[in-house]
Amino acid sequence: MKIALGSDHRGFHHKALLIESLHGRGIETLDQGCPSVDSADYPDPAFAVGELVASGAVDAGVLICGSGIGVSIAANKVKGVRASLCFTPDQARTTRQHNDSNVLCLSGDAIEPEQALVLLDAWLASEFEGGRHGRRVDKIAAYENEHQKAE
């Protein structure tokens, strides 16, 4: 498995902990910024991670900014990305099971770094259930295909 991760300055410490944990499990990561706690714009890593996920270059993405909202909004502008902001393990599980989420978004301010690990584990341990949920995700993809301009 290969996971792209990105953050702004307010998510930097969470991202570093997640990368360390994933490496310890033998999971390959691609760090898409930011490189420090110096101020950084959240759309940059969100677009970079989103593009890697959408292209299939990685299996999944994780994004962290102060609230988690900014990276979620930005990543969801990338066609094919289903970025989900989660605060509980149940949300992390069900967004994979029901929404086929391919990018996990987290808040660097509202959760502790250790809780970010719990959420990541719940998200990674879950799989898309398909069925009626597949029909719904297909509707989202059809709308994207019909309404978003080709690059």
CSV table of C-alpha atoms in Angstrom, one decimal:
chain,number,residue,atom,x,y,z
A,1,MET,CA,0.0,0.0,0.0
A,2,LYS,CA,1.2,3.5,-0.8
A,3,ILE,CA,-0.3,6.6,0.9
A,4,ALA,CA,0.2,10.3,0.1
A,5,LEU,CA,0.1,12.7,3.1
A,6,GLY,CA,0.0,16.4,3.2
A,7,SER,CA,-0.6,19.2,5.7
A,8,ASP,CA,-0.3,22.9,6.4
A,9,HIS,CA,1.7,24.2,9.3
A,10,ARG,CA,-1.1,23.4,11.8
A,11,GLY,CA,-1.2,19.8,10.8
A,12,PHE,CA,2.6,19.3,10.5
A,13,HIS,CA,3.1,17.4,13.8
A,14,HIS,CA,0.2,15.1,13.2
A,15,LYS,CA,1.5,14.3,9.7
A,16,ALA,CA,4.9,13.5,11.0
A,17,LEU,CA,3.5,11.1,13.6
A,18,LEU,CA,1.3,9.4,11.0
A,19,ILE,CA,4.2,9.0,8.5
A,20,GLU,CA,6.4,7.5,11.3
A,21,SER,CA,3.6,5.1,12.2
A,22,LEU,CA,3.0,4.0,8.6
A,23,HIS,CA,6.7,3.5,8.0
A,24,GLY,CA,6.8,1.3,11.1
A,25,ARG,CA,4.2,-0.9,9.5
A,26,GLY,CA,6.0,-1.1,6.2
A,27,ILE,CA,3.6,1.2,4.4
A,28,GLU,CA,5.1,3.5,1.8
A,29,THR,CA,4.3,7.2,2.1
A,30,LEU,CA,4.7,10.2,-0.1
A,31,ASP,CA,5.0,13.5,1.8
A,32,GLN,CA,3.4,16.3,-0.2
A,33,GLY,CA,4.2,19.0,2.3
A,34,CYS,CA,4.5,21.2,4.2
A,35,PRO,CA,8.0,20.7,5.4
A,36,SER,CA,7.9,22.5,8.7
A,37,VAL,CA,5.7,24.5,11.1
A,38,ASP,CA,6.3,27.6,9.1
A,39,SER,CA,3.1,29.1,7.6
A,40,ALA,CA,1.9,27.2,4.6
A,41,ASP,CA,-1.2,27.3,2.4
A,42,TYR,CA,-3.4,24.3,2.8
A,43,PRO,CA,-4.7,24.1,-0.8
A,44,ASP,CA,-1.2,23.2,-2.1
A,45,PRO,CA,-0.8,19.8,-0.3
A,46,ALA,CA,-4.5,19.1,-0.7
A,47,PHE,CA,-4.3,19.4,-4.5
A,48,ALA,CA,-1.1,17.4,-4.6
A,49,VAL,CA,-2.5,14.6,-2.6
A,50,GLY,CA,-5.8,14.7,-4.5
A,51,GLU,CA,-4.0,14.4,-7.8
A,52,LEU,CA,-2.0,11.5,-6.7
A,53,VAL,CA,-5.1,9.7,-5.4
A,54,ALA,CA,-7.1,10.5,-8.5
A,55,SER,CA,-4.4,9.3,-10.9
A,56,GLY,CA,-4.0,6.0,-9.0
A,57,ALA,CA,-0.3,6.8,-8.2
A,58,VAL,CA,-1.2,6.1,-4.6
A,59,ASP,CA,-3.8,4.0,-2.9
A,60,ALA,CA,-5.1,6.6,-0.5
A,61,GLY,CA,-4.4,10.1,0.9
A,62,VAL,CA,-4.4,11.8,4.3
A,63,LEU,CA,-4.6,15.5,4.8
A,64,ILE,CA,-4.4,17.7,7.9
A,65,CYS,CA,-4.9,21.4,8.4
A,66,GLY,CA,-6.0,23.4,11.4
A,67,SER,CA,-9.7,22.6,11.2
A,68,GLY,CA,-9.6,19.9,8.5
A,69,ILE,CA,-12.2,21.8,6.6
A,70,GLY,CA,-9.9,23.6,4.2
A,71,VAL,CA,-8.1,20.6,3.0
A,72,SER,CA,-11.4,18.7,2.7
A,73,ILE,CA,-12.8,21.5,0.5
A,74,ALA,CA,-9.7,21.7,-1.6
A,75,ALA,CA,-9.2,18.0,-2.1
A,76,ASN,CA,-12.8,17.5,-3.1
A,77,LYS,CA,-12.3,19.9,-6.1
A,78,VAL,CA,-10.1,17.1,-7.6
A,79,LYS,CA,-12.2,14.9,-9.9
A,80,GLY,CA,-12.4,11.4,-8.4
A,81,VAL,CA,-11.5,12.4,-4.9
A,82,ARG,CA,-13.9,11.7,-2.0
A,83,ALA,CA,-12.3,13.4,0.9
A,84,SER,CA,-13.9,13.0,4.3
A,85,LEU,CA,-13.3,15.0,7.4
A,86,CYS,CA,-13.5,12.7,10.4
A,87,PHE,CA,-13.4,13.2,14.2
A,88,THR,CA,-14.5,9.8,15.5
A,89,PRO,CA,-13.4,6.2,14.6
A,90,ASP,CA,-17.0,5.5,13.6
A,91,GLN,CA,-17.0,8.3,11.1
A,92,ALA,CA,-13.7,7.1,9.7
A,93,ARG,CA,-15.0,3.5,9.3
A,94,THR,CA,-18.3,4.4,7.8
A,95,THR,CA,-17.0,6.9,5.3
A,96,ARG,CA,-14.9,4.1,3.8
A,97,GLN,CA,-17.7,1.6,4.0
A,98,HIS,CA,-20.5,3.9,2.7
A,99,ASN,CA,-18.8,6.7,0.7
A,100,ASP,CA,-15.7,4.8,-0.6
A,101,SER,CA,-13.6,7.7,0.9
A,102,ASN,CA,-10.2,7.8,-0.7
A,103,VAL,CA,-8.8,10.8,1.3
A,104,LEU,CA,-9.0,11.1,5.1
A,105,CYS,CA,-9.0,14.7,6.4
A,106,LEU,CA,-8.2,15.5,10.0
A,107,SER,CA,-8.1,18.6,12.2
A,108,GLY,CA,-4.7,19.5,13.6
A,109,ASP,CA,-6.3,21.7,16.2
A,110,ALA,CA,-9.3,19.7,17.4
A,111,ILE,CA,-7.7,16.3,17.8
A,112,GLU,CA,-4.5,15.2,19.5
A,113,PRO,CA,-1.8,13.5,17.3
A,114,GLU,CA,-2.5,10.1,19.0
A,115,GLN,CA,-6.2,10.4,18.1
A,116,ALA,CA,-5.2,11.0,14.5
A,117,LEU,CA,-3.5,7.5,14.6
A,118,VAL,CA,-6.7,6.0,16.0
A,119,LEU,CA,-8.8,7.6,13.2
A,120,LEU,CA,-6.3,6.5,10.5
A,121,ASP,CA,-6.3,2.9,11.8
A,122,ALA,CA,-10.1,2.8,11.7
A,123,TRP,CA,-10.2,4.3,8.2
A,124,LEU,CA,-7.5,1.9,6.8
A,125,ALA,CA,-9.1,-1.1,8.4
A,126,SER,CA,-12.4,-0.5,6.6
A,127,GLU,CA,-13.5,-1.4,3.1
A,128,PHE,CA,-16.1,-0.1,0.8
A,129,GLU,CA,-19.3,-2.2,1.1
A,130,GLY,CA,-20.7,-1.5,-2.4
A,131,GLY,CA,-24.3,-2.5,-2.9
A,132,ARG,CA,-26.7,0.5,-2.3
A,133,HIS,CA,-23.7,2.5,-1.3
A,134,GLY,CA,-22.1,1.8,-4.7
A,135,ARG,CA,-25.1,3.1,-6.5
A,136,ARG,CA,-24.8,6.4,-4.5
A,137,VAL,CA,-21.1,6.8,-5.2
A,138,ASP,CA,-21.7,6.1,-8.8
A,139,LYS,CA,-24.2,9.0,-8.9
A,140,ILE,CA,-21.5,11.3,-7.5
A,141,ALA,CA,-19.0,10.1,-10.2
A,142,ALA,CA,-21.6,10.6,-12.9
A,143,TYR,CA,-22.3,14.1,-11.8
A,144,GLU,CA,-18.5,14.9,-11.8
A,145,ASN,CA,-18.2,13.5,-15.3
A,146,GLU,CA,-21.1,15.5,-16.6
A,147,HIS,CA,-20.5,18.8,-14.9
A,148,GLN,CA,-16.7,19.2,-14.4
A,149,LYS,CA,-14.7,20.5,-17.3
A,150,ALA,CA,-11.9,18.2,-18.6
A,151,GLU,CA,-8.4,19.5,-17.9
